[in-house]
Coordinates of C-alpha atoms in Angstrom, one line a residue:
Chain A
D173 CA -90.6 -21.0 -172.4
Q174 CA -91.0 -19.3 -175.8
Q175 CA -89.3 -15.9 -175.9
V176 CA -90.7 -15.1 -179.3
K177 CA -94.4 -15.9 -180.0
Q178 CA -96.4 -15.8 -183.1
N179 CA -99.9 -16.6 -181.9
S180 CA -101.5 -17.0 -185.2
P181 CA -100.4 -20.2 -187.0
S182 CA -102.2 -19.1 -190.2
L183 CA -103.7 -16.1 -191.9
S184 CA -105.7 -15.8 -195.2
V185 CA -106.0 -12.5 -197.0
Q186 CA -107.5 -11.5 -200.3
E187 CA -105.1 -10.3 -203.0
G188 CA -104.6 -6.6 -202.9
R189 CA -105.6 -6.2 -199.3
I190 CA -103.3 -5.7 -196.3
S191 CA -101.7 -8.6 -194.5
I192 CA -100.8 -8.0 -190.9
L193 CA -98.6 -10.6 -189.1
N194 CA -98.0 -10.2 -185.4
C195 CA -95.2 -11.2 -183.1
D196 CA -94.7 -10.8 -179.3
Y197 CA -91.6 -11.2 -177.3
T198 CA -90.8 -11.5 -173.6
N199 CA -87.1 -10.9 -173.4
S200 CA -86.5 -7.2 -172.7
M201 CA -82.8 -7.7 -173.7
F202 CA -83.8 -8.2 -177.4
D203 CA -83.0 -5.2 -179.4
Y204 CA -82.9 -6.3 -183.0
F205 CA -85.8 -7.9 -184.8
L206 CA -86.1 -9.6 -188.1
W207 CA -88.7 -11.2 -190.3
Y208 CA -87.9 -14.1 -192.5
K209 CA -90.0 -15.7 -195.2
K210 CA -90.0 -19.3 -196.1
Y211 CA -91.4 -21.2 -199.1
P212 CA -91.9 -25.0 -199.0
A213 CA -88.7 -27.0 -199.5
E214 CA -86.5 -23.9 -199.2
G215 CA -84.6 -22.3 -196.3
P216 CA -85.9 -19.1 -194.7
T217 CA -84.9 -15.9 -196.4
F218 CA -84.4 -12.5 -194.8
L219 CA -87.2 -10.0 -195.5
I220 CA -86.8 -7.0 -193.3
S221 CA -85.4 -6.0 -189.9
I222 CA -85.7 -3.2 -187.3
S223 CA -83.5 -2.0 -184.6
S224 CA -85.0 -1.2 -181.2
I225 CA -84.0 2.5 -181.6
K226 CA -86.7 2.7 -184.3
D227 CA -90.4 2.1 -184.3
K228 CA -90.9 1.7 -188.0
N229 CA -88.9 0.4 -191.0
E230 CA -90.3 0.3 -194.5
D231 CA -89.1 -1.6 -197.6
G232 CA -91.4 -1.4 -200.6
R233 CA -94.6 -3.2 -199.8
F234 CA -93.2 -4.4 -196.4
T235 CA -93.3 -2.4 -193.2
V236 CA -92.3 -3.5 -189.8
F237 CA -93.6 -1.7 -186.7
L238 CA -92.1 -2.1 -183.3
N239 CA -93.8 -1.2 -180.0
K240 CA -91.2 -1.7 -177.3
S241 CA -93.4 -0.9 -174.4
A242 CA -95.8 -3.7 -175.5
K243 CA -93.0 -6.0 -176.6
H244 CA -94.8 -6.4 -179.9
L245 CA -93.9 -6.1 -183.5
S246 CA -95.9 -6.5 -186.7
L247 CA -95.2 -7.0 -190.3
H248 CA -97.5 -5.2 -192.8
I249 CA -97.7 -6.3 -196.4
V250 CA -99.5 -3.9 -198.7
P251 CA -100.8 -4.8 -201.2
S252 CA -100.7 -8.5 -200.7
Q253 CA -99.9 -10.7 -203.7
P254 CA -100.3 -14.4 -204.3
G255 CA -96.5 -14.7 -204.4
D256 CA -96.4 -13.6 -200.7
S257 CA -98.0 -16.9 -199.7
A258 CA -95.4 -18.4 -197.5
V259 CA -94.5 -19.0 -193.8
Y260 CA -93.3 -15.9 -192.0
F261 CA -91.0 -16.2 -189.1
C262 CA -90.3 -13.4 -186.6
A263 CA -86.8 -13.5 -185.0
A264 CA -85.1 -11.5 -182.3
R265 CA -81.5 -11.0 -181.3
E266 CA -80.0 -10.0 -178.0
L267 CA -77.1 -7.7 -178.9
G268 CA -74.1 -7.4 -176.7
A269 CA -71.9 -10.1 -175.2
G270 CA -70.9 -11.0 -178.7
S271 CA -74.0 -12.9 -179.3
Y272 CA -75.4 -13.1 -182.9
Q273 CA -77.8 -15.9 -182.4
L274 CA -81.4 -15.5 -183.3
T275 CA -84.5 -16.7 -181.4
F276 CA -87.3 -17.6 -183.8
G277 CA -91.1 -17.7 -183.4
K278 CA -92.9 -20.8 -184.7
G279 CA -94.1 -19.0 -187.8
T280 CA -97.4 -17.8 -189.4
K281 CA -98.5 -19.3 -192.7
L282 CA -99.9 -16.6 -194.9
S283 CA -102.2 -17.5 -197.8
V284 CA -103.0 -14.8 -200.3
I285 CA -106.1 -15.7 -202.2
P286 CA -106.3 -14.4 -205.8
Chain B
D271 CA -72.6 -16.6 -205.1
A272 CA -74.1 -20.1 -204.7
G273 CA -75.5 -19.5 -201.3
V274 CA -75.3 -21.9 -198.4
I275 CA -75.1 -25.5 -199.7
Q276 CA -76.4 -28.4 -197.7
S277 CA -76.2 -32.1 -198.4
P278 CA -78.0 -34.4 -198.6
R279 CA -81.4 -32.7 -199.2
H280 CA -83.2 -35.8 -197.9
E281 CA -82.0 -38.6 -195.7
V282 CA -83.9 -41.6 -194.6
T283 CA -82.3 -43.9 -192.1
E284 CA -83.1 -46.5 -189.6
M285 CA -83.0 -46.0 -185.8
G286 CA -79.5 -46.6 -184.5
Q287 CA -77.7 -45.6 -187.6
E288 CA -75.2 -42.7 -187.8
V289 CA -76.3 -39.7 -189.8
T290 CA -74.0 -37.0 -191.1
L291 CA -75.3 -33.7 -192.4
R292 CA -73.1 -31.4 -194.4
C293 CA -72.9 -27.7 -194.9
K294 CA -70.9 -25.3 -197.0
P295 CA -71.4 -21.7 -195.9
I296 CA -71.2 -18.6 -198.1
S297 CA -67.6 -17.8 -198.8
G298 CA -66.2 -15.1 -196.5
H299 CA -68.9 -15.5 -193.8
D300 CA -67.5 -15.9 -190.3
Y301 CA -70.5 -17.3 -188.5
L302 CA -72.2 -20.6 -189.1
F303 CA -75.4 -21.8 -187.4
W304 CA -77.1 -25.2 -187.3
Y305 CA -80.9 -25.2 -186.7
R306 CA -83.6 -27.9 -186.4
Q307 CA -87.2 -27.3 -187.4
T308 CA -90.0 -29.4 -186.1
M309 CA -93.8 -28.8 -185.9
M310 CA -93.8 -28.8 -182.1
R311 CA -90.8 -26.6 -181.4
G312 CA -90.3 -24.5 -184.6
L313 CA -86.8 -23.4 -185.5
E314 CA -84.3 -24.1 -182.8
L315 CA -80.7 -23.1 -182.7
L316 CA -78.5 -26.2 -182.0
I317 CA -75.0 -24.7 -182.2
Y318 CA -73.1 -21.9 -183.8
F319 CA -69.5 -21.3 -184.8
N320 CA -67.4 -18.1 -185.1
N321 CA -64.3 -18.5 -187.3
N322 CA -64.6 -22.2 -187.1
V323 CA -64.7 -22.3 -183.3
P324 CA -67.9 -23.5 -181.5
I325 CA -69.3 -20.6 -179.5
D326 CA -72.5 -22.0 -178.0
D327 CA -73.7 -25.5 -178.2
S328 CA -76.4 -25.3 -175.5
G329 CA -79.1 -26.1 -178.0
M330 CA -77.6 -29.5 -178.8
P331 CA -80.2 -31.8 -177.5
E332 CA -78.1 -34.7 -176.4
D333 CA -74.6 -36.2 -176.5
R334 CA -75.8 -38.1 -179.6
F335 CA -75.4 -34.9 -181.5
S336 CA -72.1 -33.4 -182.4
A337 CA -70.9 -30.7 -184.8
K338 CA -67.6 -29.8 -186.3
M339 CA -66.2 -27.1 -188.5
P340 CA -62.7 -28.2 -189.6
N341 CA -62.3 -25.2 -191.9
A342 CA -64.1 -22.0 -193.0
S343 CA -65.9 -23.7 -195.9
F344 CA -67.3 -26.9 -194.3
S345 CA -69.2 -28.1 -191.3
T346 CA -70.9 -31.3 -190.3
L347 CA -73.7 -32.2 -187.9
K348 CA -73.6 -35.8 -186.8
I349 CA -76.2 -37.8 -185.0
Q350 CA -75.0 -41.2 -183.5
P351 CA -77.1 -43.2 -182.9
S352 CA -80.1 -41.7 -184.5
E353 CA -83.6 -42.0 -183.1
P354 CA -87.1 -41.5 -184.6
R355 CA -87.6 -38.3 -182.6
D356 CA -84.6 -36.8 -184.5
S357 CA -86.8 -36.6 -187.6
A358 CA -86.9 -33.0 -188.6
V359 CA -85.6 -30.5 -191.1
Y360 CA -82.0 -29.4 -190.3
F361 CA -80.9 -26.0 -191.6
C362 CA -77.5 -24.5 -191.8
A363 CA -77.1 -20.7 -192.0
S364 CA -74.1 -18.4 -192.3
S365 CA -73.6 -14.7 -191.7
L366 CA -71.0 -12.0 -191.9
V367 CA -70.7 -9.8 -188.8
G368 CA -70.6 -6.2 -190.0
D369 CA -72.8 -7.0 -193.0
R370 CA -75.6 -4.4 -193.6
T371 CA -78.0 -6.2 -191.3
D372 CA -76.0 -9.0 -189.9
T373 CA -78.7 -11.3 -191.2
Q374 CA -78.3 -15.0 -191.5
Y375 CA -78.5 -16.8 -194.9
F376 CA -80.0 -20.2 -194.8
G377 CA -79.4 -23.3 -196.8
P378 CA -82.3 -25.3 -198.3
G379 CA -82.2 -27.7 -195.4
T380 CA -81.9 -31.5 -195.0
R381 CA -85.1 -33.4 -194.3
L382 CA -84.1 -36.3 -192.0
T383 CA -86.4 -39.2 -191.5
V384 CA -85.4 -41.8 -188.9
L385 CA -87.5 -45.0 -189.1

């Protein structure tokens, strides 16, 4: 049973527009969430994170929103650029009990069209 | 820093052969993770170590898989015997607890093909 779900395998957006990537989770013990970006033939790289005590975190063009009651988070990229074309993974961590392992979604492939 | 280093980058082998994947974590990091990525299952955690000690290996699919971390700068993931269904990209990642975000830093991966 997937605890972290990214229901859209792919997304196409025009350059300059907003990209919105969504992620849902089922484990109510998750309290730290991350987004990773992956280019072909490379490993995932950390993009942005959010703690469950917040509902928004912003870093330049990237903003992550967390809705705990809905168990939903989203990544907004504004404005989208062709270099943002990559696979984006949502990940969650259950803090406490000394656990630092991440549970990943299957990813959403973002294509930004020039 | 060179980042997490994995070798080989590509491995093609025949069913039944032993495969060893290698990882050098970022110097000073105290956690090391092994993941497997497939189309069907996405990124799955196989095992992770803290200060060279295996903490959770519940993700290791079968006894054919084993992992070791003999010292802070080296880890191996071994598959013996390998099977075609083991074909995947295997990632190693490391992290430093107490880092700004406790994020994991991934290596470039090893693409394994078992014929």
